[in-house]
Short mmCIF file of C-alpha atoms in Angstrom, two decimals:
data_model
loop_
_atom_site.label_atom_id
_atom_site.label_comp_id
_atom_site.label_asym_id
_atom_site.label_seq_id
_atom_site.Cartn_x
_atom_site.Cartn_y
_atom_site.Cartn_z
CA UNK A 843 27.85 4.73 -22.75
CA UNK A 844 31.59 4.59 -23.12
CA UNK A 845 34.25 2.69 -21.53
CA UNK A 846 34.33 0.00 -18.79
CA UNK A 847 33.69 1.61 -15.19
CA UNK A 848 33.60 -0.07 -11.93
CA UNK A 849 30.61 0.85 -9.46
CA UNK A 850 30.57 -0.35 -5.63
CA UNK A 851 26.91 -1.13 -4.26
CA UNK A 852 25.52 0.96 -2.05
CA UNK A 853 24.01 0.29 1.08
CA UNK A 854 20.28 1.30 -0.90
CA UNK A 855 20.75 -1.25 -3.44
CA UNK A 856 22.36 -4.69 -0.72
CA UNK A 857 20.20 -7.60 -1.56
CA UNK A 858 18.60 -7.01 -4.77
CA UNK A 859 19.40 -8.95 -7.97
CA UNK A 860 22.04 -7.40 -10.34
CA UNK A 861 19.83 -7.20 -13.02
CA UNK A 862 17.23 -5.32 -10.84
CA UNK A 863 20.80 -3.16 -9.57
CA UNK A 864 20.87 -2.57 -13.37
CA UNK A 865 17.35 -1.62 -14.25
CA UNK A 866 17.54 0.94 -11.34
CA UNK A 867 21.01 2.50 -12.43
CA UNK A 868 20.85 1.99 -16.17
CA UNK A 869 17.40 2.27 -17.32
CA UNK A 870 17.98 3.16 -20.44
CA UNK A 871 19.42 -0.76 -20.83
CA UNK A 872 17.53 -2.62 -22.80
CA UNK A 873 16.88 -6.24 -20.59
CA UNK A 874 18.07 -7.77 -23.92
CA UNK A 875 20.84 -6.10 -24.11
CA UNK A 876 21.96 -6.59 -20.39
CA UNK A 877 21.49 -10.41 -20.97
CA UNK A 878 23.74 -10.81 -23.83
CA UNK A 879 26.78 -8.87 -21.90
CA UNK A 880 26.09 -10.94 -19.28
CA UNK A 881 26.94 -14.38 -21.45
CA UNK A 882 29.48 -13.03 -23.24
CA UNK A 883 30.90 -12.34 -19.43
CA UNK A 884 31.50 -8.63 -19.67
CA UNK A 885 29.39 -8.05 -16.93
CA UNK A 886 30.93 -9.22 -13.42
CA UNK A 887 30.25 -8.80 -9.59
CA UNK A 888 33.61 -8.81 -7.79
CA UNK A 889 35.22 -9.83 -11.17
CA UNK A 890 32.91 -13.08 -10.80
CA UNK A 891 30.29 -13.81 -13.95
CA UNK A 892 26.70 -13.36 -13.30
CA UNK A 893 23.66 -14.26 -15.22
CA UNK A 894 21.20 -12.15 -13.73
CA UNK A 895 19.27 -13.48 -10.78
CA UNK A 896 23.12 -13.05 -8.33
CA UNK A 897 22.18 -10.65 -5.69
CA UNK A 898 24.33 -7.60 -5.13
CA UNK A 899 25.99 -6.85 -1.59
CA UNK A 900 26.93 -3.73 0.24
CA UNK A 901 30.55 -3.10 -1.13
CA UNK A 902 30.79 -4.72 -3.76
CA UNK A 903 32.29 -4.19 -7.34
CA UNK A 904 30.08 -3.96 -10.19
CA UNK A 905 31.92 -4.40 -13.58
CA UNK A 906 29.88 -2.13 -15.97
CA UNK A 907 30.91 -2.91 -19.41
CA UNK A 908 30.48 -0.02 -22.36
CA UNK A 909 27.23 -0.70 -24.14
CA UNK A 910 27.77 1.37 -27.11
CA UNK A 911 25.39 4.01 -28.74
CA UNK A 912 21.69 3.33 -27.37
CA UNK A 913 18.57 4.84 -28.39
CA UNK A 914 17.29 8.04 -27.04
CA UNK A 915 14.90 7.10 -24.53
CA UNK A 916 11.46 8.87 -24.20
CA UNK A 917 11.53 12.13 -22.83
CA UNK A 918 9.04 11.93 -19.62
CA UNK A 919 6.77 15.02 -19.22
CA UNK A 920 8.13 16.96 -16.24
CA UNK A 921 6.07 16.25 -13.03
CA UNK A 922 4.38 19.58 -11.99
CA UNK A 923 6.30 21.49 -8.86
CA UNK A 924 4.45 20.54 -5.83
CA UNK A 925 3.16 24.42 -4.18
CA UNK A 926 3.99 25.27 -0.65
CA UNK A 927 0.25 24.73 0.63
CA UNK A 928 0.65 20.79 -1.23
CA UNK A 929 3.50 20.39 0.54
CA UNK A 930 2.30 21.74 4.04
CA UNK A 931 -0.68 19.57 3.67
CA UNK A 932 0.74 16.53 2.92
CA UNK A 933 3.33 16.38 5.70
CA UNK A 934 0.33 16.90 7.91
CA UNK A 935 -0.83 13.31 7.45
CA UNK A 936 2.54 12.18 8.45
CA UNK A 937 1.49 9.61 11.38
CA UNK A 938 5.23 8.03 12.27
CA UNK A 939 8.51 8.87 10.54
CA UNK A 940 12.07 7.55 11.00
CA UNK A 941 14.98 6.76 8.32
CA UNK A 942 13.01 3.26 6.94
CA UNK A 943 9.41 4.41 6.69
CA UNK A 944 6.54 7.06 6.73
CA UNK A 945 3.35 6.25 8.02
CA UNK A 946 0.51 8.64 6.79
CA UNK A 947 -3.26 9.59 7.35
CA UNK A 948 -4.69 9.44 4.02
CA UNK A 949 -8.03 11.16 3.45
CA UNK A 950 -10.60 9.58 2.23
CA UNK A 951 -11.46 10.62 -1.20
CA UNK A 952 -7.41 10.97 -2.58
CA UNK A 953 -6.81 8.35 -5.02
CA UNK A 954 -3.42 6.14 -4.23
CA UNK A 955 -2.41 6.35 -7.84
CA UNK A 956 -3.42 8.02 -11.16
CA UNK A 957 -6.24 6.60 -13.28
CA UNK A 958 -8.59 7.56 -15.51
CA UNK A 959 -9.71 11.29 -14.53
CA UNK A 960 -7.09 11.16 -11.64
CA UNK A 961 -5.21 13.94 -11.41
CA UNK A 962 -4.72 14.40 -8.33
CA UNK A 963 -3.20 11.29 -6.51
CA UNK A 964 -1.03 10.41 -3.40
CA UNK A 965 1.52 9.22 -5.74
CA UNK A 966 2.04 12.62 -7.18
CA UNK A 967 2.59 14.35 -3.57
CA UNK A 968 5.36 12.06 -2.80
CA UNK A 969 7.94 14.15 -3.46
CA UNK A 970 6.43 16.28 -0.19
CA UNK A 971 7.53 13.90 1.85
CA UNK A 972 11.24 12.94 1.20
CA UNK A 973 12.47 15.51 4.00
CA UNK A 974 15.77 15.99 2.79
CA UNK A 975 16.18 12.12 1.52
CA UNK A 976 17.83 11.08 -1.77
CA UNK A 977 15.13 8.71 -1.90
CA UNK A 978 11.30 9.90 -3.30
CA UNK A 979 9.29 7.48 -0.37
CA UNK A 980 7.89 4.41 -2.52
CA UNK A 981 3.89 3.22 -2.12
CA UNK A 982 4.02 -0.66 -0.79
CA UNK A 983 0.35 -1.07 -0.36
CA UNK A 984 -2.32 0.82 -1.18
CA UNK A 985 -6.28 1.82 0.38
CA UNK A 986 -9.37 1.99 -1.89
CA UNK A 987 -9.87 6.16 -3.12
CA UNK A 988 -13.00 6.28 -0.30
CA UNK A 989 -10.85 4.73 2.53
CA UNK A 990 -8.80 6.44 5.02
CA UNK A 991 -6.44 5.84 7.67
CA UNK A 992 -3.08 4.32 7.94
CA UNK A 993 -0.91 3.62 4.91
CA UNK A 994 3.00 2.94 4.78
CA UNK A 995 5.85 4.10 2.81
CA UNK A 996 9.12 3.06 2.50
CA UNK A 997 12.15 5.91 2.46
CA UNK A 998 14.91 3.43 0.68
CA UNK A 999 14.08 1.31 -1.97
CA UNK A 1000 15.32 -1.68 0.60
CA UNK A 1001 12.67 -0.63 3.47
CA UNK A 1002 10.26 -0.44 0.49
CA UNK A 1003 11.04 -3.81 -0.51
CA UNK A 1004 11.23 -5.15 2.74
CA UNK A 1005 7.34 -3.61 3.31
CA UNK A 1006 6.13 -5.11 0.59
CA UNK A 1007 6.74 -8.17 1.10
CA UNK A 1008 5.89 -8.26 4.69
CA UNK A 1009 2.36 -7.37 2.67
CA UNK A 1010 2.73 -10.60 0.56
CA UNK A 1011 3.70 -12.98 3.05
CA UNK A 1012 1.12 -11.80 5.53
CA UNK A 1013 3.46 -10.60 8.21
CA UNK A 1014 1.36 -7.44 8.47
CA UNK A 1015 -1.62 -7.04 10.97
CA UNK A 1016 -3.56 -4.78 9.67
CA UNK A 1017 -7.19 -3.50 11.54
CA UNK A 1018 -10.15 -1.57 9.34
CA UNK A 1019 -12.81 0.69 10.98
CA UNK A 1020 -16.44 0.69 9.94
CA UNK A 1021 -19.51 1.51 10.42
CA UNK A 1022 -22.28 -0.79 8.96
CA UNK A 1023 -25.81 -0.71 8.51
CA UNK A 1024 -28.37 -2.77 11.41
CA UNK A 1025 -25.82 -5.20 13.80
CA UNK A 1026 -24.35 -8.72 12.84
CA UNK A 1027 -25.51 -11.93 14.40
CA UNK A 1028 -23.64 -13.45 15.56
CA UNK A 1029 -21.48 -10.09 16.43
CA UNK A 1030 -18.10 -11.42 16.08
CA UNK A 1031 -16.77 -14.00 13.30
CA UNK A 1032 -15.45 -14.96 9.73
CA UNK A 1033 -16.31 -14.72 6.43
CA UNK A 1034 -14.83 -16.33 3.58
CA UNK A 1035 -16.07 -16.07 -0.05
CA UNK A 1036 -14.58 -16.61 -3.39
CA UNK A 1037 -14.40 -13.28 -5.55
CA UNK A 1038 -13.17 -11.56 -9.13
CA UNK A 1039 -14.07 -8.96 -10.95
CA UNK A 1040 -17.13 -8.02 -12.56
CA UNK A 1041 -16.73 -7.92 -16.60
CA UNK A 1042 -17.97 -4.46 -16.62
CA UNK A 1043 -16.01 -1.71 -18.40
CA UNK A 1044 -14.91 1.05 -16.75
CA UNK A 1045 -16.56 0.47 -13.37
CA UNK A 1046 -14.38 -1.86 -11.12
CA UNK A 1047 -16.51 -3.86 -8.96
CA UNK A 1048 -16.22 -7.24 -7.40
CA UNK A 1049 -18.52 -10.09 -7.29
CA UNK A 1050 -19.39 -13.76 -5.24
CA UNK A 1051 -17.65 -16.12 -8.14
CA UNK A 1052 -17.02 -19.91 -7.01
CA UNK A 1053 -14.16 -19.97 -9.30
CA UNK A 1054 -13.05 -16.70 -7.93
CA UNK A 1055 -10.42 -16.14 -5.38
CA UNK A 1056 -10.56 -17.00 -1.96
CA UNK A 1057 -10.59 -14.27 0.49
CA UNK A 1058 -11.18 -13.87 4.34
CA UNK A 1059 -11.92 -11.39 6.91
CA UNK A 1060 -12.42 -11.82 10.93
CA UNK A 1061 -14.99 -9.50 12.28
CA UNK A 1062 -16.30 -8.61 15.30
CA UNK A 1063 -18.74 -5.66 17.10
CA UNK A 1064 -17.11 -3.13 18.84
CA UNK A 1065 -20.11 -1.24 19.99
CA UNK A 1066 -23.54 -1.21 17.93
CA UNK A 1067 -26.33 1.61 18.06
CA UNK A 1068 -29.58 -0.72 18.51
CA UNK A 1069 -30.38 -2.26 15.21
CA UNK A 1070 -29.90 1.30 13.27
CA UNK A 1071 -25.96 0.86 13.19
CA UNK A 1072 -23.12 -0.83 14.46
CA UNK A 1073 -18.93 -0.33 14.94
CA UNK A 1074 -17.24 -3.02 13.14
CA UNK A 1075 -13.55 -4.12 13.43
CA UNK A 1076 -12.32 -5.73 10.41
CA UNK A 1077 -9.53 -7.53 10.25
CA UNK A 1078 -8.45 -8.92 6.27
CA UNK A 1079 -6.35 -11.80 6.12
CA UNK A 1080 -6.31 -11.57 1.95
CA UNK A 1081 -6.03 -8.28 0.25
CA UNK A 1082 -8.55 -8.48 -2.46
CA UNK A 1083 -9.89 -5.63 -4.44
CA UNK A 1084 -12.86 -4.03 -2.67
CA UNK A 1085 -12.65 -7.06 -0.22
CA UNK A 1086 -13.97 -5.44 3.00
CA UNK A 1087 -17.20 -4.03 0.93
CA UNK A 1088 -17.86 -6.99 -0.02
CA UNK A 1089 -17.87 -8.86 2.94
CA UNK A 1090 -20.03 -6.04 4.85
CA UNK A 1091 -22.15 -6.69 2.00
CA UNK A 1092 -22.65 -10.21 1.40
CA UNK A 1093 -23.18 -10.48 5.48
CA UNK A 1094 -25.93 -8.55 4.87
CA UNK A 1095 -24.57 -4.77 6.81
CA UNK A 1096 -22.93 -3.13 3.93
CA UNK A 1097 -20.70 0.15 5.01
CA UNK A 1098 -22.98 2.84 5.51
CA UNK A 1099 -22.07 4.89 2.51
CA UNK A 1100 -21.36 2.33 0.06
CA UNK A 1101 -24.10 2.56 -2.50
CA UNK A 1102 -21.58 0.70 -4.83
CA UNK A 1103 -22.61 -2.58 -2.88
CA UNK A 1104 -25.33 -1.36 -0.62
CA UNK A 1105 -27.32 0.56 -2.82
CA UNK A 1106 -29.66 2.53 -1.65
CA UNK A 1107 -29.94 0.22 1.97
CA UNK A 1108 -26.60 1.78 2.47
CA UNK A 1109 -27.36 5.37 3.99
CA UNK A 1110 -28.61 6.45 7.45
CA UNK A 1111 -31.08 9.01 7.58
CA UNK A 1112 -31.09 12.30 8.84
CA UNK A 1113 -27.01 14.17 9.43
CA UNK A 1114 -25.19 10.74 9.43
CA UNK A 1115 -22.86 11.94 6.33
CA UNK A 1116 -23.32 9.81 2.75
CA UNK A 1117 -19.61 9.12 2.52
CA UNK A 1118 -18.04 5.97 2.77
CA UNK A 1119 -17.07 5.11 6.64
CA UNK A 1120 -14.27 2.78 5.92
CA UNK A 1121 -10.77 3.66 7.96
CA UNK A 1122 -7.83 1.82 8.05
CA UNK A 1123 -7.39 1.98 11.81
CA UNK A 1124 -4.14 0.32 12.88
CA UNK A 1125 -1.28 -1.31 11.13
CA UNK A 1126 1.29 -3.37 12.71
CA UNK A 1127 4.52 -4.34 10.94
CA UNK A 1128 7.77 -5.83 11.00
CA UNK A 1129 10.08 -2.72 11.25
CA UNK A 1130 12.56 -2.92 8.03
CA UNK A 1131 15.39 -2.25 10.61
CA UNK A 1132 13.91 -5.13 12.83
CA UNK A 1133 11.20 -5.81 15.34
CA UNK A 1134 7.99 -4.92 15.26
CA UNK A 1135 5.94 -1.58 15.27
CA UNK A 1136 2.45 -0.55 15.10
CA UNK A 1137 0.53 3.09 13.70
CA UNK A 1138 -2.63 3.94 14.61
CA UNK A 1139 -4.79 6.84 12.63
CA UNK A 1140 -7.52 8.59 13.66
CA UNK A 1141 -10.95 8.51 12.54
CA UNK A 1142 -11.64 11.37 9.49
CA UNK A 1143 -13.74 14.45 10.04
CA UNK A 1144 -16.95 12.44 8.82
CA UNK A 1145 -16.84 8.84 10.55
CA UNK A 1146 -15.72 10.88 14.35
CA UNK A 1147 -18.79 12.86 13.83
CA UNK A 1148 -20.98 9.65 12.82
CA UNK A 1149 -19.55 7.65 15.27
CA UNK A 1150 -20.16 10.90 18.35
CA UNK A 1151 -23.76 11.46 16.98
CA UNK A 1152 -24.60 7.28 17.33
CA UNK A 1153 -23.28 7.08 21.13
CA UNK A 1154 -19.97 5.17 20.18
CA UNK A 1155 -17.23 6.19 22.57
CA UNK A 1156 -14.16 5.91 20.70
CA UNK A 1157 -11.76 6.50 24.07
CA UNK A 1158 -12.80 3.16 25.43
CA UNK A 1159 -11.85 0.76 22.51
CA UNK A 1160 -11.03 -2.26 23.56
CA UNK A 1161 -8.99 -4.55 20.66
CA UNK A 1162 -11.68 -7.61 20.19
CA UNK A 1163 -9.53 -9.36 17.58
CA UNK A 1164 -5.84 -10.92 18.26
CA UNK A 1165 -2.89 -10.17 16.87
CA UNK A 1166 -1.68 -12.77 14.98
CA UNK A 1167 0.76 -14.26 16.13
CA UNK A 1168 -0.12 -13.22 19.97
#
């Protein structure tokens, strides 16, 4: 990179810190580097010195100074072309879409990112669903590989942002679908347990640990087949690993497919299906662009024919739990 140029920030990048502005524009800057241009001052927002943690704003100057011969950074294997039938299916599960964010449907069984034997993720099939944008849509949360429903997506990396950390600061409202094994007693309430992960290689599974962390999750009955079954709504207040399983679990009505922390006391006889009945049914957020909004997903193929063969009646739901902040 030769030669001092001059870059104004874009709407995409107002707000983030000039080092992040960097990271995004010049990857192929070392951090090291970056820092020591930034003391010797060649580095400058509006022809001011920065040290990195500055935040950049819509329309202004960037002072990129020349940072000489840099090393050849790793060539990335080129993602495989999404087919027409990926594509088509993908923008299926699109719930809600405007210019901030994309709301999908994700089955249950696809994987939110790659792992170990995972190739085929939601991650990979973004690219299906950037409609024209600039912008690949960026993951802000994520659901378990077995659980459906609702999950959001940010179209600029400043909705993204913005997303995510409605996420961390617990701004989001977010309302989980299951169907559990006999009914709880009392049928509405809270549980709050300390939990970490199990030492065990290669099969991620959580665990009651006093020294763990805390985690807590408001549930109540919607509707409950005798003692066989009942409809839960779950309602996390922590985001924990596997946090919802283990709740069901440790309250002593795991998720009826959940052999991970049911074991075999997790499965209904006869056509009730053996997969995990765990949907995230609503999420309500703060809109990037401001107020609020809410999706709502419907149930997958195997829970709406569960829930039809026990008697529940999903057209006359009736919210049990508040909205925070209501």
């Amino acid at each position: 990179m030769s030669g001092v140029k001059n870059i104004t920030v874009k709407a995409d990048d107002d707000g983030i810190r000039i080092d992040r502005w960097f990271k995004r524009h010049f990857p192929e800057v070392p951090f090291g580097t970056l820092q020591k241009k930034m003391r010797k001052g060649e580095v400058r927002l509006d022809g001011k010195r920065v040290k990195g943690p500055e935040r950049v704003e819509k329309g202004q100057v960037v002072r990129v100074p020349p940072f000489g011969d840099l090393p050849e950074a790793p060539k990335r294997e080129p993602k495989p072309r999404l087919s027409d039938k990926d594509i088509k299916e993908v923008q299926s599960w699109v719930l809600y879409k405007d210019d901030h964010v994309i709301a999908i449907n994700k089955p249950a069984g696809l994987p939110t990112q790659g792992g170990t034997g995972q190739s085929r993720h939601l991650d990979g099939l973004l690219d299906a669903l950037r409609f024209g944008s600039e912008h690949r849509p960026r993951l802000v949360h994520r659901l378990d590989k077995d659980t459906s429903g609702v999950l959001l997506l940010g179209r600029t990396p400043n909705a993204a942002a913005a997303l995510a950390n409605a996420f961390k600061t617990k701004e989001t409202d977010k309302r989980y679908w299951a169907l559990v094994i006999g009914c709880p007693n009392p049928r509405d309430g809270r549980i709050i347990l300390n939990m970490s992960k199990a030492p065990i290689k290669g099969n991620e599974r959580m665990v009651v640990d006093p020294d763990g962390q805390h985690s807590l999750t408001d549930y109540a009955v919607v509707d409950n087949a005798g003692h066989q079954a009942a409809w839960l709504e779950l309602k996390p207040h922590t985001g924990r690993t596997h946090q919802l399983r283990l709740h069901c679990a440790e309250m002593g009505h795991p998720i009826v497919g959940d052999g991970k922390y049911g074991g075999a006391d997790a499965f209904l006889s006869g056509a009730i299906s053996k997969k995990l009945h765990l949907h995230s049914h609503t999420v309500r957020f703060p809109h990037p662009a401001g107020g609020r909004a809410s999706v709502t997903a419907p149930l997958p193929p195997h829970m709406a024919e569960s829930f039809a063969m026990l008697g529940f009646e999903v057209g006359e739901y009736e919210d049990p739990l508040v909205e925070d902040g209501a």
